[in-house]
PDB file of C-alpha atoms in Angstrom:
ATOM      1  CA  MET A  13      12.480   2.538  -3.743  1.00  0.00           C
ATOM      2  CA  ALA A  14      12.860   0.930  -7.116  1.00  0.00           C
ATOM      3  CA  SER A  15      15.928   2.077  -8.973  1.00  0.00           C
ATOM      4  CA  SER A  16      15.333   4.192 -12.051  1.00  0.00           C
ATOM      5  CA  SER A  17      15.548   2.281 -15.297  1.00  0.00           C
ATOM      6  CA  SER A  18      17.579   3.587 -18.178  1.00  0.00           C
ATOM      7  CA  THR A  19      14.722   3.026 -20.638  1.00  0.00           C
ATOM      8  CA  PRO A  20      11.000   2.916 -20.000  1.00  0.00           C
ATOM      9  CA  THR A  21       9.508  -0.599 -19.722  1.00  0.00           C
ATOM     10  CA  THR A  22       7.035  -1.505 -22.440  1.00  0.00           C
ATOM     11  CA  GLU A  23       4.592  -3.357 -20.247  1.00  0.00           C
ATOM     12  CA  ARG A  24       4.231  -5.271 -17.009  1.00  0.00           C
ATOM     13  CA  ARG A  25       1.876  -8.207 -16.483  1.00  0.00           C
ATOM     14  CA  GLY A  26      -0.695  -6.974 -18.943  1.00  0.00           C
ATOM     15  CA  ILE A  27      -0.409  -3.283 -18.051  1.00  0.00           C
ATOM     16  CA  PRO A  28       0.839  -1.325 -21.081  1.00  0.00           C
ATOM     17  CA  GLY A  29       3.720   1.000 -20.393  1.00  0.00           C
ATOM     18  CA  ALA A  30       3.270   4.684 -21.098  1.00  0.00           C
ATOM     19  CA  GLN A  31       5.511   5.860 -23.902  1.00  0.00           C
ATOM     20  CA  PHE A  32       7.859   8.582 -22.743  1.00  0.00           C
ATOM     21  CA  VAL A  33       7.843  11.536 -25.140  1.00  0.00           C
ATOM     22  CA  GLU A  34      11.271  13.056 -25.721  1.00  0.00           C
ATOM     23  CA  ASP A  35       9.991  15.846 -27.923  1.00  0.00           C
ATOM     24  CA  VAL A  36       6.351  16.779 -28.451  1.00  0.00           C
ATOM     25  CA  GLN A  37       6.824  17.887 -32.068  1.00  0.00           C
ATOM     26  CA  SER A  38       8.378  14.591 -33.216  1.00  0.00           C
ATOM     27  CA  TYR A  39       5.879  12.593 -31.137  1.00  0.00           C
ATOM     28  CA  LEU A  40       2.977  14.244 -32.960  1.00  0.00           C
ATOM     29  CA  SER A  41       4.496  13.889 -36.423  1.00  0.00           C
ATOM     30  CA  GLN A  42       5.523  10.261 -35.799  1.00  0.00           C
ATOM     31  CA  SER A  43       2.113   9.221 -34.550  1.00  0.00           C
ATOM     32  CA  GLY A  44       0.427  11.260 -37.279  1.00  0.00           C
ATOM     33  CA  LEU A  45      -2.021  12.663 -34.775  1.00  0.00           C
ATOM     34  CA  ASP A  46      -3.130  16.228 -34.415  1.00  0.00           C
ATOM     35  CA  VAL A  47      -3.103  17.783 -30.955  1.00  0.00           C
ATOM     36  CA  ASN A  48      -6.734  17.068 -30.073  1.00  0.00           C
ATOM     37  CA  SER A  49      -6.563  13.431 -31.154  1.00  0.00           C
ATOM     38  CA  ALA A  50      -3.340  12.961 -29.204  1.00  0.00           C
ATOM     39  CA  LEU A  51      -4.878  14.502 -26.087  1.00  0.00           C
ATOM     40  CA  ALA A  52      -7.991  12.330 -26.476  1.00  0.00           C
ATOM     41  CA  PHE A  53      -5.851   9.201 -26.835  1.00  0.00           C
ATOM     42  CA  LEU A  54      -3.799  10.079 -23.752  1.00  0.00           C
ATOM     43  CA  GLN A  55      -6.911  10.854 -21.700  1.00  0.00           C
ATOM     44  CA  GLU A  56      -8.412   7.506 -22.657  1.00  0.00           C
ATOM     45  CA  ARG A  57      -5.192   5.762 -21.623  1.00  0.00           C
ATOM     46  CA  LEU A  58      -5.391   7.572 -18.296  1.00  0.00           C
ATOM     47  CA  GLN A  59      -8.945   6.306 -17.743  1.00  0.00           C
ATOM     48  CA  GLN A  60      -7.867   2.735 -18.509  1.00  0.00           C
ATOM     49  CA  TYR A  61      -5.019   3.040 -16.017  1.00  0.00           C
ATOM     50  CA  LYS A  62      -7.436   4.330 -13.370  1.00  0.00           C
ATOM     51  CA  LEU A  63      -9.710   1.306 -13.893  1.00  0.00           C
ATOM     52  CA  VAL A  64      -6.836  -1.129 -13.469  1.00  0.00           C
ATOM     53  CA  GLU A  65      -5.726   0.790 -10.380  1.00  0.00           C
ATOM     54  CA  MET A  66      -9.182   0.350  -8.785  1.00  0.00           C
ATOM     55  CA  LYS A  67      -8.995  -3.381  -9.420  1.00  0.00           C
ATOM     56  CA  LEU A  68      -5.497  -3.734  -7.991  1.00  0.00           C
ATOM     57  CA  LEU A  69      -6.361  -1.648  -4.915  1.00  0.00           C
ATOM     58  CA  ALA A  70      -9.349  -3.925  -4.214  1.00  0.00           C
ATOM     59  CA  GLN A  71      -7.108  -6.994  -4.502  1.00  0.00           C
ATOM     60  CA  GLN A  72      -4.605  -5.353  -2.186  1.00  0.00           C
ATOM     61  CA  ARG A  73      -7.275  -4.686   0.439  1.00  0.00           C
ATOM     62  CA  ASP A  74      -8.403  -8.323   0.272  1.00  0.00           C
ATOM     63  CA  LEU A  75      -4.878  -9.634   0.767  1.00  0.00           C
ATOM     64  CA  GLN A  76      -4.206  -7.179   3.562  1.00  0.00           C
ATOM     65  CA  ALA A  77      -7.282  -8.496   5.378  1.00  0.00           C
ATOM     66  CA  LYS A  78      -6.402 -12.136   4.703  1.00  0.00           C
ATOM     67  CA  ILE A  79      -2.912 -12.002   6.187  1.00  0.00           C
ATOM     68  CA  PRO A  80      -3.874 -11.137   9.799  1.00  0.00           C
ATOM     69  CA  ASP A  81      -6.587 -13.844   9.612  1.00  0.00           C
ATOM     70  CA  ILE A  82      -4.005 -16.487   8.737  1.00  0.00           C
ATOM     71  CA  GLU A  83      -1.755 -15.235  11.532  1.00  0.00           C
ATOM     72  CA  LYS A  84      -4.628 -15.547  14.031  1.00  0.00           C
ATOM     73  CA  CYS A  85      -5.232 -19.140  12.908  1.00  0.00           C
ATOM     74  CA  LEU A  86      -1.546 -19.944  13.353  1.00  0.00           C
ATOM     75  CA  ASP A  87      -1.749 -18.478  16.844  1.00  0.00           C
ATOM     76  CA  VAL A  88      -4.673 -20.703  17.781  1.00  0.00           C
ATOM     77  CA  VAL A  89      -3.010 -23.843  16.412  1.00  0.00           C
ATOM     78  CA  ALA A  90       0.174 -22.983  18.301  1.00  0.00           C
ATOM     79  CA  THR A  91      -1.832 -22.542  21.511  1.00  0.00           C
ATOM     80  CA  LEU A  92      -3.499 -25.935  21.039  1.00  0.00           C
ATOM     81  CA  GLN A  93      -0.140 -27.567  20.385  1.00  0.00           C
ATOM     82  CA  ALA A  94       1.302 -26.004  23.525  1.00  0.00           C
ATOM     83  CA  LYS A  95      -1.567 -27.368  25.599  1.00  0.00           C
ATOM     84  CA  LYS A  96      -1.184 -30.852  24.119  1.00  0.00           C
ATOM     85  CA  GLY A  97       1.729 -31.940  26.261  1.00  0.00           C
ATOM     86  CA  THR A  98       0.224 -30.836  29.558  1.00  0.00           C
ATOM     87  CA  GLY A  99      -2.961 -32.898  29.421  1.00  0.00           C
ATOM     88  CA  GLU A 100      -4.880 -29.873  30.669  1.00  0.00           C
ATOM     89  CA  GLU A 101      -8.088 -28.817  29.080  1.00  0.00           C
ATOM     90  CA  LEU A 102      -8.389 -25.483  27.379  1.00  0.00           C
ATOM     91  CA  PHE A 103     -11.408 -23.415  28.268  1.00  0.00           C
ATOM     92  CA  ALA A 104     -12.424 -20.890  25.688  1.00  0.00           C
ATOM     93  CA  ASP A 105     -15.258 -18.423  25.380  1.00  0.00           C
ATOM     94  CA  PHE A 106     -16.491 -18.051  21.848  1.00  0.00           C
ATOM     95  CA  GLU A 107     -19.200 -16.126  20.076  1.00  0.00           C
ATOM     96  CA  VAL A 108     -22.278 -18.207  19.285  1.00  0.00           C
ATOM     97  CA  SER A 109     -24.157 -15.314  17.810  1.00  0.00           C
ATOM     98  CA  GLU A 110     -23.851 -11.568  17.973  1.00  0.00           C
ATOM     99  CA  GLY A 111     -23.413 -10.619  21.621  1.00  0.00           C
ATOM    100  CA  ILE A 112     -23.934 -14.194  22.848  1.00  0.00           C
ATOM    101  CA  TYR A 113     -20.959 -16.167  24.039  1.00  0.00           C
ATOM    102  CA  SER A 114     -20.597 -19.719  25.231  1.00  0.00           C
ATOM    103  CA  ARG A 115     -17.850 -21.659  26.935  1.00  0.00           C
ATOM    104  CA  ALA A 116     -16.081 -24.552  25.254  1.00  0.00           C
ATOM    105  CA  ARG A 117     -13.928 -27.160  26.921  1.00  0.00           C
ATOM    106  CA  ILE A 118     -11.285 -28.240  24.449  1.00  0.00           C
ATOM    107  CA  GLU A 119      -9.634 -31.490  25.418  1.00  0.00           C
ATOM    108  CA  ASP A 120      -6.249 -32.680  24.358  1.00  0.00           C
ATOM    109  CA  SER A 121      -6.456 -33.267  20.671  1.00  0.00           C
ATOM    110  CA  ASP A 122      -4.038 -34.203  17.945  1.00  0.00           C
ATOM    111  CA  SER A 123      -6.012 -32.673  15.135  1.00  0.00           C
ATOM    112  CA  VAL A 124      -7.720 -29.495  14.067  1.00  0.00           C
ATOM    113  CA  CYS A 125     -10.114 -28.740  11.276  1.00  0.00           C
ATOM    114  CA  LEU A 126      -9.244 -26.037   8.796  1.00  0.00           C
ATOM    115  CA  TRP A 127     -11.778 -24.107   6.745  1.00  0.00           C
ATOM    116  CA  LEU A 128     -10.466 -24.168   3.172  1.00  0.00           C
ATOM    117  CA  GLY A 129     -13.215 -22.055   1.673  1.00  0.00           C
ATOM    118  CA  ALA A 130     -15.986 -23.076  -0.733  1.00  0.00           C
ATOM    119  CA  ASN A 131     -17.849 -24.821   2.087  1.00  0.00           C
ATOM    120  CA  VAL A 132     -15.015 -27.282   2.578  1.00  0.00           C
ATOM    121  CA  MET A 133     -13.426 -28.096   5.923  1.00  0.00           C
ATOM    122  CA  LEU A 134     -10.681 -30.670   6.357  1.00  0.00           C
ATOM    123  CA  GLU A 135      -9.184 -32.279   9.411  1.00  0.00           C
ATOM    124  CA  TYR A 136      -5.416 -31.997   9.840  1.00  0.00           C
ATOM    125  CA  SER A 137      -2.939 -32.925  12.514  1.00  0.00           C
ATOM    126  CA  CYS A 138      -1.676 -29.903  14.398  1.00  0.00           C
ATOM    127  CA  GLU A 139       1.710 -30.062  12.657  1.00  0.00           C
ATOM    128  CA  GLU A 140       0.202 -30.386   9.184  1.00  0.00           C
ATOM    129  CA  ALA A 141      -2.214 -27.549   9.936  1.00  0.00           C
ATOM    130  CA  SER A 142       0.642 -25.366  11.087  1.00  0.00           C
ATOM    131  CA  LEU A 143       2.622 -26.115   7.910  1.00  0.00           C
ATOM    132  CA  LEU A 144      -0.355 -25.467   5.657  1.00  0.00           C
ATOM    133  CA  LEU A 145      -1.179 -22.186   7.344  1.00  0.00           C
ATOM    134  CA  GLN A 146       2.465 -21.140   7.211  1.00  0.00           C
ATOM    135  CA  LYS A 147       2.570 -21.864   3.474  1.00  0.00           C
ATOM    136  CA  ASN A 148      -0.648 -19.899   2.922  1.00  0.00           C
ATOM    137  CA  LEU A 149       0.825 -16.999   4.840  1.00  0.00           C
ATOM    138  CA  GLU A 150       3.997 -17.030   2.717  1.00  0.00           C
ATOM    139  CA  ASN A 151       1.964 -17.200  -0.514  1.00  0.00           C
ATOM    140  CA  ALA A 152      -0.266 -14.334   0.568  1.00  0.00           C
ATOM    141  CA  THR A 153       2.725 -12.198   1.584  1.00  0.00           C
ATOM    142  CA  ALA A 154       4.507 -12.910  -1.722  1.00  0.00           C
ATOM    143  CA  SER A 155       1.349 -12.092  -3.722  1.00  0.00           C
ATOM    144  CA  LEU A 156       1.016  -8.830  -1.821  1.00  0.00           C
ATOM    145  CA  GLU A 157       4.603  -7.868  -2.696  1.00  0.00           C
ATOM    146  CA  VAL A 158       3.984  -8.511  -6.407  1.00  0.00           C
ATOM    147  CA  LEU A 159       0.748  -6.522  -6.208  1.00  0.00           C
ATOM    148  CA  VAL A 160       2.457  -3.563  -4.557  1.00  0.00           C
ATOM    149  CA  ALA A 161       5.128  -3.586  -7.293  1.00  0.00           C
ATOM    150  CA  ASP A 162       2.362  -3.685  -9.936  1.00  0.00           C
ATOM    151  CA  LEU A 163       0.679  -0.678  -8.323  1.00  0.00           C
ATOM    152  CA  GLN A 164       3.963   1.249  -8.248  1.00  0.00           C
ATOM    153  CA  PHE A 165       4.534   0.526 -11.941  1.00  0.00           C
ATOM    154  CA  LEU A 166       0.961   1.560 -12.718  1.00  0.00           C
ATOM    155  CA  ARG A 167       1.239   4.822 -10.789  1.00  0.00           C
ATOM    156  CA  ASP A 168       4.463   5.638 -12.662  1.00  0.00           C
ATOM    157  CA  GLN A 169       2.651   5.130 -15.987  1.00  0.00           C
ATOM    158  CA  VAL A 170      -0.188   7.382 -14.764  1.00  0.00           C
ATOM    159  CA  THR A 171       2.317  10.104 -13.824  1.00  0.00           C
ATOM    160  CA  ILE A 172       4.113   9.830 -17.187  1.00  0.00           C
ATOM    161  CA  THR A 173       0.778  10.102 -19.015  1.00  0.00           C
ATOM    162  CA  GLN A 174      -0.320  13.111 -16.959  1.00  0.00           C
ATOM    163  CA  VAL A 175       2.973  14.895 -17.649  1.00  0.00           C
ATOM    164  CA  THR A 176       2.713  14.078 -21.377  1.00  0.00           C
ATOM    165  CA  ILE A 177      -0.831  15.476 -21.493  1.00  0.00           C
ATOM    166  CA  ALA A 178       0.345  18.702 -19.864  1.00  0.00           C
ATOM    167  CA  ARG A 179       3.311  18.977 -22.244  1.00  0.00           C
ATOM    168  CA  VAL A 180       1.237  18.374 -25.393  1.00  0.00           C
ATOM    169  CA  TYR A 181      -1.309  20.937 -24.205  1.00  0.00           C
ATOM    170  CA  ASN A 182       1.364  23.514 -23.388  1.00  0.00           C
ATOM    171  CA  TRP A 183       3.120  22.862 -26.711  1.00  0.00           C
ATOM    172  CA  ASP A 184      -0.167  23.548 -28.470  1.00  0.00           C
ATOM    173  CA  VAL A 185      -0.715  26.806 -26.568  1.00  0.00           C
ATOM    174  CA  HIS A 186       2.875  27.792 -27.366  1.00  0.00           C
ATOM    175  CA  GLN A 187       2.351  27.024 -31.077  1.00  0.00           C
ATOM    176  CA  ARG A 188      -0.861  29.025 -31.171  1.00  0.00           C
ATOM    177  CA  ARG A 189       0.921  32.025 -29.612  1.00  0.00           C
ATOM    178  CA  ILE A 190       3.696  31.824 -32.221  1.00  0.00           C
ATOM    179  CA  ARG A 191       1.183  31.564 -35.081  1.00  0.00           C
ATOM    180  CA  HIS A 192      -0.868  34.410 -33.641  1.00  0.00           C
ATOM    181  CA  ALA A 193       2.209  36.603 -33.262  1.00  0.00           C
ATOM    182  CA  ALA A 194       3.345  35.746 -36.830  1.00  0.00           C
ATOM    183  CA  ALA A 195      -0.123  36.488 -38.251  1.00  0.00           C
ATOM    184  CA  ALA A 196      -0.266  39.777 -36.321  1.00  0.00           C
ATOM    185  CA  SER A 197       3.140  40.917 -37.635  1.00  0.00           C
ATOM    186  CA  THR A 198       2.250  39.928 -41.250  1.00  0.00           C
ATOM    187  CA  ALA A 199      -0.968  41.911 -40.919  1.00  0.00           C
ATOM    188  CA  ILE A 200       0.986  44.957 -39.761  1.00  0.00           C
ATOM    189  CA  ASP A 201       3.541  44.579 -42.570  1.00  0.00           C
ATOM    190  CA  SER A 202       1.084  44.254 -45.452  1.00  0.00           C
TER     191      SER A 202
ATOM    192  CA  MET B   2      -4.530  11.538  -6.147  1.00  0.00           C
ATOM    193  CA  GLN B   3      -3.255  14.124  -8.579  1.00  0.00           C
ATOM    194  CA  GLN B   4      -1.055  16.022  -6.239  1.00  0.00           C
ATOM    195  CA  GLN B   5       1.361  17.426  -8.787  1.00  0.00           C
ATOM    196  CA  GLN B   6       0.118  19.469 -11.671  1.00  0.00           C
ATOM    197  CA  GLN B   7       2.146  20.979 -14.412  1.00  0.00           C
ATOM    198  CA  GLY B   8       0.920  24.584 -14.706  1.00  0.00           C
ATOM    199  CA  GLY B   9       3.032  26.279 -17.365  1.00  0.00           C
ATOM    200  CA  GLY B  10       1.568  29.279 -19.153  1.00  0.00           C
ATOM    201  CA  GLY B  11       2.188  27.831 -22.613  1.00  0.00           C
ATOM    202  CA  SER B  12       5.955  27.862 -22.360  1.00  0.00           C
ATOM    203  CA  GLU B  13       7.948  25.160 -24.116  1.00  0.00           C
ATOM    204  CA  MET B  14       8.774  22.837 -21.250  1.00  0.00           C
ATOM    205  CA  VAL B  15      11.610  20.428 -21.904  1.00  0.00           C
ATOM    206  CA  VAL B  16      11.222  17.282 -19.842  1.00  0.00           C
ATOM    207  CA  THR B  17      13.957  14.653 -20.022  1.00  0.00           C
ATOM    208  CA  TRP B  18      13.602  11.016 -19.069  1.00  0.00           C
ATOM    209  CA  ASP B  19      15.608  11.765 -15.931  1.00  0.00           C
ATOM    210  CA  ASP B  20      13.158  14.522 -14.986  1.00  0.00           C
ATOM    211  CA  GLN B  21      10.261  12.136 -15.583  1.00  0.00           C
ATOM    212  CA  GLN B  22      11.890   9.531 -13.366  1.00  0.00           C
ATOM    213  CA  ASN B  23      12.355  12.118 -10.621  1.00  0.00           C
ATOM    214  CA  ILE B  24       8.687  13.085 -10.884  1.00  0.00           C
ATOM    215  CA  ASN B  25       7.702   9.417 -10.777  1.00  0.00           C
ATOM    216  CA  LYS B  26       9.894   8.836  -7.739  1.00  0.00           C
ATOM    217  CA  PHE B  27       8.376  11.824  -5.964  1.00  0.00           C
ATOM    218  CA  GLY B  28       4.903  10.445  -6.642  1.00  0.00           C
ATOM    219  CA  ARG B  29       5.850   7.041  -5.266  1.00  0.00           C
ATOM    220  CA  LEU B  30       7.464   8.541  -2.172  1.00  0.00           C
ATOM    221  CA  ASN B  31       4.407  10.675  -1.531  1.00  0.00           C
ATOM    222  CA  ASN B  32       2.139   7.623  -1.721  1.00  0.00           C
ATOM    223  CA  ARG B  33       4.429   5.718   0.640  1.00  0.00           C
ATOM    224  CA  PHE B  34       4.382   8.696   3.018  1.00  0.00           C
ATOM    225  CA  HIS B  35       0.595   8.573   3.301  1.00  0.00           C
ATOM    226  CA  GLU B  36       0.624   4.802   3.762  1.00  0.00           C
ATOM    227  CA  LEU B  37       3.206   5.201   6.534  1.00  0.00           C
ATOM    228  CA  GLU B  38       1.097   7.845   8.300  1.00  0.00           C
ATOM    229  CA  GLU B  39      -1.810   5.379   8.346  1.00  0.00           C
ATOM    230  CA  GLU B  40       0.359   2.509   9.577  1.00  0.00           C
ATOM    231  CA  ILE B  41       1.925   4.675  12.289  1.00  0.00           C
ATOM    232  CA  LYS B  42      -1.530   5.709  13.486  1.00  0.00           C
ATOM    233  CA  ILE B  43      -2.597   2.055  13.758  1.00  0.00           C
ATOM    234  CA  ALA B  44       0.637   1.042  15.499  1.00  0.00           C
ATOM    235  CA  LYS B  45       0.217   3.856  18.054  1.00  0.00           C
ATOM    236  CA  GLU B  46      -3.367   2.746  18.748  1.00  0.00           C
ATOM    237  CA  THR B  47      -2.229  -0.853  19.217  1.00  0.00           C
ATOM    238  CA  ASN B  48       0.474   0.336  21.603  1.00  0.00           C
ATOM    239  CA  ASP B  49      -2.074   2.305  23.626  1.00  0.00           C
ATOM    240  CA  ASN B  50      -4.439  -0.666  23.766  1.00  0.00           C
ATOM    241  CA  LEU B  51      -1.669  -2.952  24.991  1.00  0.00           C
ATOM    242  CA  GLU B  52      -0.713  -0.350  27.611  1.00  0.00           C
ATOM    243  CA  ASP B  53      -4.320  -0.168  28.809  1.00  0.00           C
ATOM    244  CA  ALA B  54      -4.527  -3.957  28.859  1.00  0.00           C
ATOM    245  CA  SER B  55      -1.434  -4.368  31.018  1.00  0.00           C
ATOM    246  CA  ASN B  56      -2.706  -1.664  33.390  1.00  0.00           C
ATOM    247  CA  GLU B  57      -6.018  -3.500  33.728  1.00  0.00           C
ATOM    248  CA  LEU B  58      -4.106  -6.706  34.420  1.00  0.00           C
ATOM    249  CA  ILE B  59      -2.300  -5.118  37.346  1.00  0.00           C
ATOM    250  CA  LEU B  60      -5.602  -3.991  38.818  1.00  0.00           C
ATOM    251  CA  THR B  61      -7.479  -7.255  38.434  1.00  0.00           C
ATOM    252  CA  ASP B  62      -7.315  -9.916  41.136  1.00  0.00           C
ATOM    253  CA  GLU B  63      -8.564 -12.758  39.015  1.00  0.00           C
ATOM    254  CA  GLU B  64      -6.249 -15.651  38.476  1.00  0.00           C
ATOM    255  CA  VAL B  65      -7.513 -16.584  35.061  1.00  0.00           C
ATOM    256  CA  VAL B  66      -7.881 -14.027  32.279  1.00  0.00           C
ATOM    257  CA  ARG B  67      -9.855 -14.403  29.098  1.00  0.00           C
ATOM    258  CA  PHE B  68      -7.208 -13.639  26.502  1.00  0.00           C
ATOM    259  CA  GLN B  69      -8.206 -13.208  22.876  1.00  0.00           C
ATOM    260  CA  ILE B  70      -6.466 -15.621  20.541  1.00  0.00           C
ATOM    261  CA  GLY B  71      -7.875 -15.433  17.046  1.00  0.00           C
ATOM    262  CA  GLU B  72     -11.640 -15.317  17.361  1.00  0.00           C
ATOM    263  CA  ILE B  73     -11.909 -17.000  20.764  1.00  0.00           C
ATOM    264  CA  PHE B  74     -11.244 -15.915  24.313  1.00  0.00           C
ATOM    265  CA  ALA B  75      -9.076 -18.574  25.913  1.00  0.00           C
ATOM    266  CA  HIS B  76      -8.794 -18.909  29.670  1.00  0.00           C
ATOM    267  CA  VAL B  77      -5.163 -18.197  30.360  1.00  0.00           C
ATOM    268  CA  PRO B  78      -3.404 -17.808  33.719  1.00  0.00           C
ATOM    269  CA  LYS B  79      -2.571 -14.230  34.623  1.00  0.00           C
ATOM    270  CA  GLU B  80       1.246 -14.561  34.471  1.00  0.00           C
ATOM    271  CA  GLU B  81       1.156 -15.999  30.982  1.00  0.00           C
ATOM    272  CA  VAL B  82      -1.069 -13.153  29.852  1.00  0.00           C
ATOM    273  CA  GLU B  83       1.373 -10.648  31.354  1.00  0.00           C
ATOM    274  CA  ASP B  84       4.247 -12.273  29.438  1.00  0.00           C
ATOM    275  CA  ARG B  85       2.297 -12.321  26.191  1.00  0.00           C
ATOM    276  CA  ILE B  86       1.338  -8.674  26.514  1.00  0.00           C
ATOM    277  CA  GLU B  87       4.937  -7.724  27.296  1.00  0.00           C
ATOM    278  CA  ARG B  88       6.139  -9.500  24.165  1.00  0.00           C
ATOM    279  CA  MET B  89       3.396  -7.922  22.048  1.00  0.00           C
ATOM    280  CA  LYS B  90       4.317  -4.477  23.405  1.00  0.00           C
ATOM    281  CA  GLN B  91       7.960  -4.994  22.432  1.00  0.00           C
ATOM    282  CA  THR B  92       7.051  -6.105  18.909  1.00  0.00           C
ATOM    283  CA  THR B  93       4.736  -3.146  18.407  1.00  0.00           C
ATOM    284  CA  SER B  94       7.282  -0.634  19.760  1.00  0.00           C
ATOM    285  CA  LYS B  95       9.982  -1.947  17.453  1.00  0.00           C
ATOM    286  CA  ASN B  96       7.576  -1.854  14.523  1.00  0.00           C
ATOM    287  CA  LEU B  97       6.596   1.729  15.388  1.00  0.00           C
ATOM    288  CA  GLU B  98      10.259   2.752  15.540  1.00  0.00           C
ATOM    289  CA  GLN B  99      10.942   1.271  12.102  1.00  0.00           C
ATOM    290  CA  LEU B 100       7.908   3.018  10.649  1.00  0.00           C
ATOM    291  CA  GLU B 101       8.967   6.394  12.085  1.00  0.00           C
ATOM    292  CA  GLU B 102      12.484   5.904  10.684  1.00  0.00           C
ATOM    293  CA  GLU B 103      11.149   5.073   7.251  1.00  0.00           C
ATOM    294  CA  LYS B 104       8.890   8.126   7.407  1.00  0.00           C
ATOM    295  CA  GLU B 105      11.865  10.398   8.154  1.00  0.00           C
ATOM    296  CA  SER B 106      13.817   8.901   5.250  1.00  0.00           C
ATOM    297  CA  VAL B 107      10.882   9.327   2.865  1.00  0.00           C
ATOM    298  CA  LEU B 108      10.378  12.962   3.938  1.00  0.00           C
ATOM    299  CA  SER B 109      14.033  13.853   3.405  1.00  0.00           C
ATOM    300  CA  GLN B 110      14.101  12.160  -0.014  1.00  0.00           C
ATOM    301  CA  MET B 111      10.990  14.127  -0.974  1.00  0.00           C
ATOM    302  CA  ALA B 112      12.622  17.386   0.174  1.00  0.00           C
ATOM    303  CA  GLU B 113      15.669  16.606  -1.995  1.00  0.00           C
ATOM    304  CA  LEU B 114      13.526  15.902  -5.046  1.00  0.00           C
ATOM    305  CA  LYS B 115      11.511  19.066  -4.452  1.00  0.00           C
ATOM    306  CA  LYS B 116      14.721  21.100  -4.566  1.00  0.00           C
ATOM    307  CA  ILE B 117      15.797  19.461  -7.837  1.00  0.00           C
ATOM    308  CA  LEU B 118      12.402  19.674  -9.523  1.00  0.00           C
ATOM    309  CA  TYR B 119      11.549  23.220  -8.435  1.00  0.00           C
ATOM    310  CA  GLY B 120      15.076  24.184  -9.468  1.00  0.00           C
ATOM    311  CA  LYS B 121      14.485  23.023 -13.011  1.00  0.00           C
ATOM    312  CA  PHE B 122      10.783  23.717 -13.492  1.00  0.00           C
ATOM    313  CA  LYS B 123      10.123  26.572 -11.040  1.00  0.00           C
ATOM    314  CA  ASP B 124       6.499  27.598 -11.502  1.00  0.00           C
ATOM    315  CA  SER B 125       5.682  24.979 -14.098  1.00  0.00           C
ATOM    316  CA  ILE B 126       5.386  22.278 -11.476  1.00  0.00           C
ATOM    317  CA  ASN B 127       3.398  22.014  -8.265  1.00  0.00           C
ATOM    318  CA  LEU B 128       4.505  19.449  -5.724  1.00  0.00           C
ATOM    319  CA  GLU B 129       2.369  20.521  -2.772  1.00  0.00           C
ATOM    320  CA  GLU B 130      -0.632  18.780  -1.290  1.00  0.00           C
ATOM    321  CA  ASP B 131      -3.856  20.412  -2.364  1.00  0.00           C
TER     322      ASP B 131
END
């Protein structure tokens, strides 16, 4: 778990940090907002955070799907490389169309073709292919780590904002009670 | 995902930065807990599948097995398939163990934080699943 920071961070990669409120009274007077405006502002912030969270979660799902794909490709390349020395052919059953399979006879080969996306496929030697796939795997894993950290930061800001909303609301209720009690006692006195 | 709510019947609730960090940490741990439950479920399924596969292997009398590598089914001799499945089973078991350990650690950290937070906020905070 990330260690607690001594002061709140102002922002992270474009995500604004939620300001921690030490004291509701001074927060309201400093910002010059009345309670309803403050609550509206905080709610809007919360909505913005939720939107960013949706986006990041979608990116996370994509990366989490991509990583096993790259690992499968590495597996296949490794299998081909292993077969290379023996001079044996590799028989493989593959899917031609849904539910229809065909048999392929893969002879000893020095190269493989890699699908790079955007309708582009390039031929590589087995070693180069292995290196490229390995690098892609490392990049994807590193990106995922950064993304997870972003999500953690974001969720912290959401929690801070939710707590602040509750505190401002409760402060307001508390203030109303005090005013009501004061007005009631003045009415009795006069 | 709002699992904690601050109730509070209009009382003045003092929340320090430390309290906020504890609440944040609890939230993060809770998220991690759910992720771990999912991952453990998947790891257990994989383990079961591998177990079934190795049982099938024992029963079959074919010399060559179609073993899935990536998107294709390669023709692989039975012994090699047995070895591969053994290795995969070991990796998955170790992974499962690590996940269970992490889950235990997360649960105990959450219990600690619950004690601290309920201690300070009592009824003003709700840390249970809804």
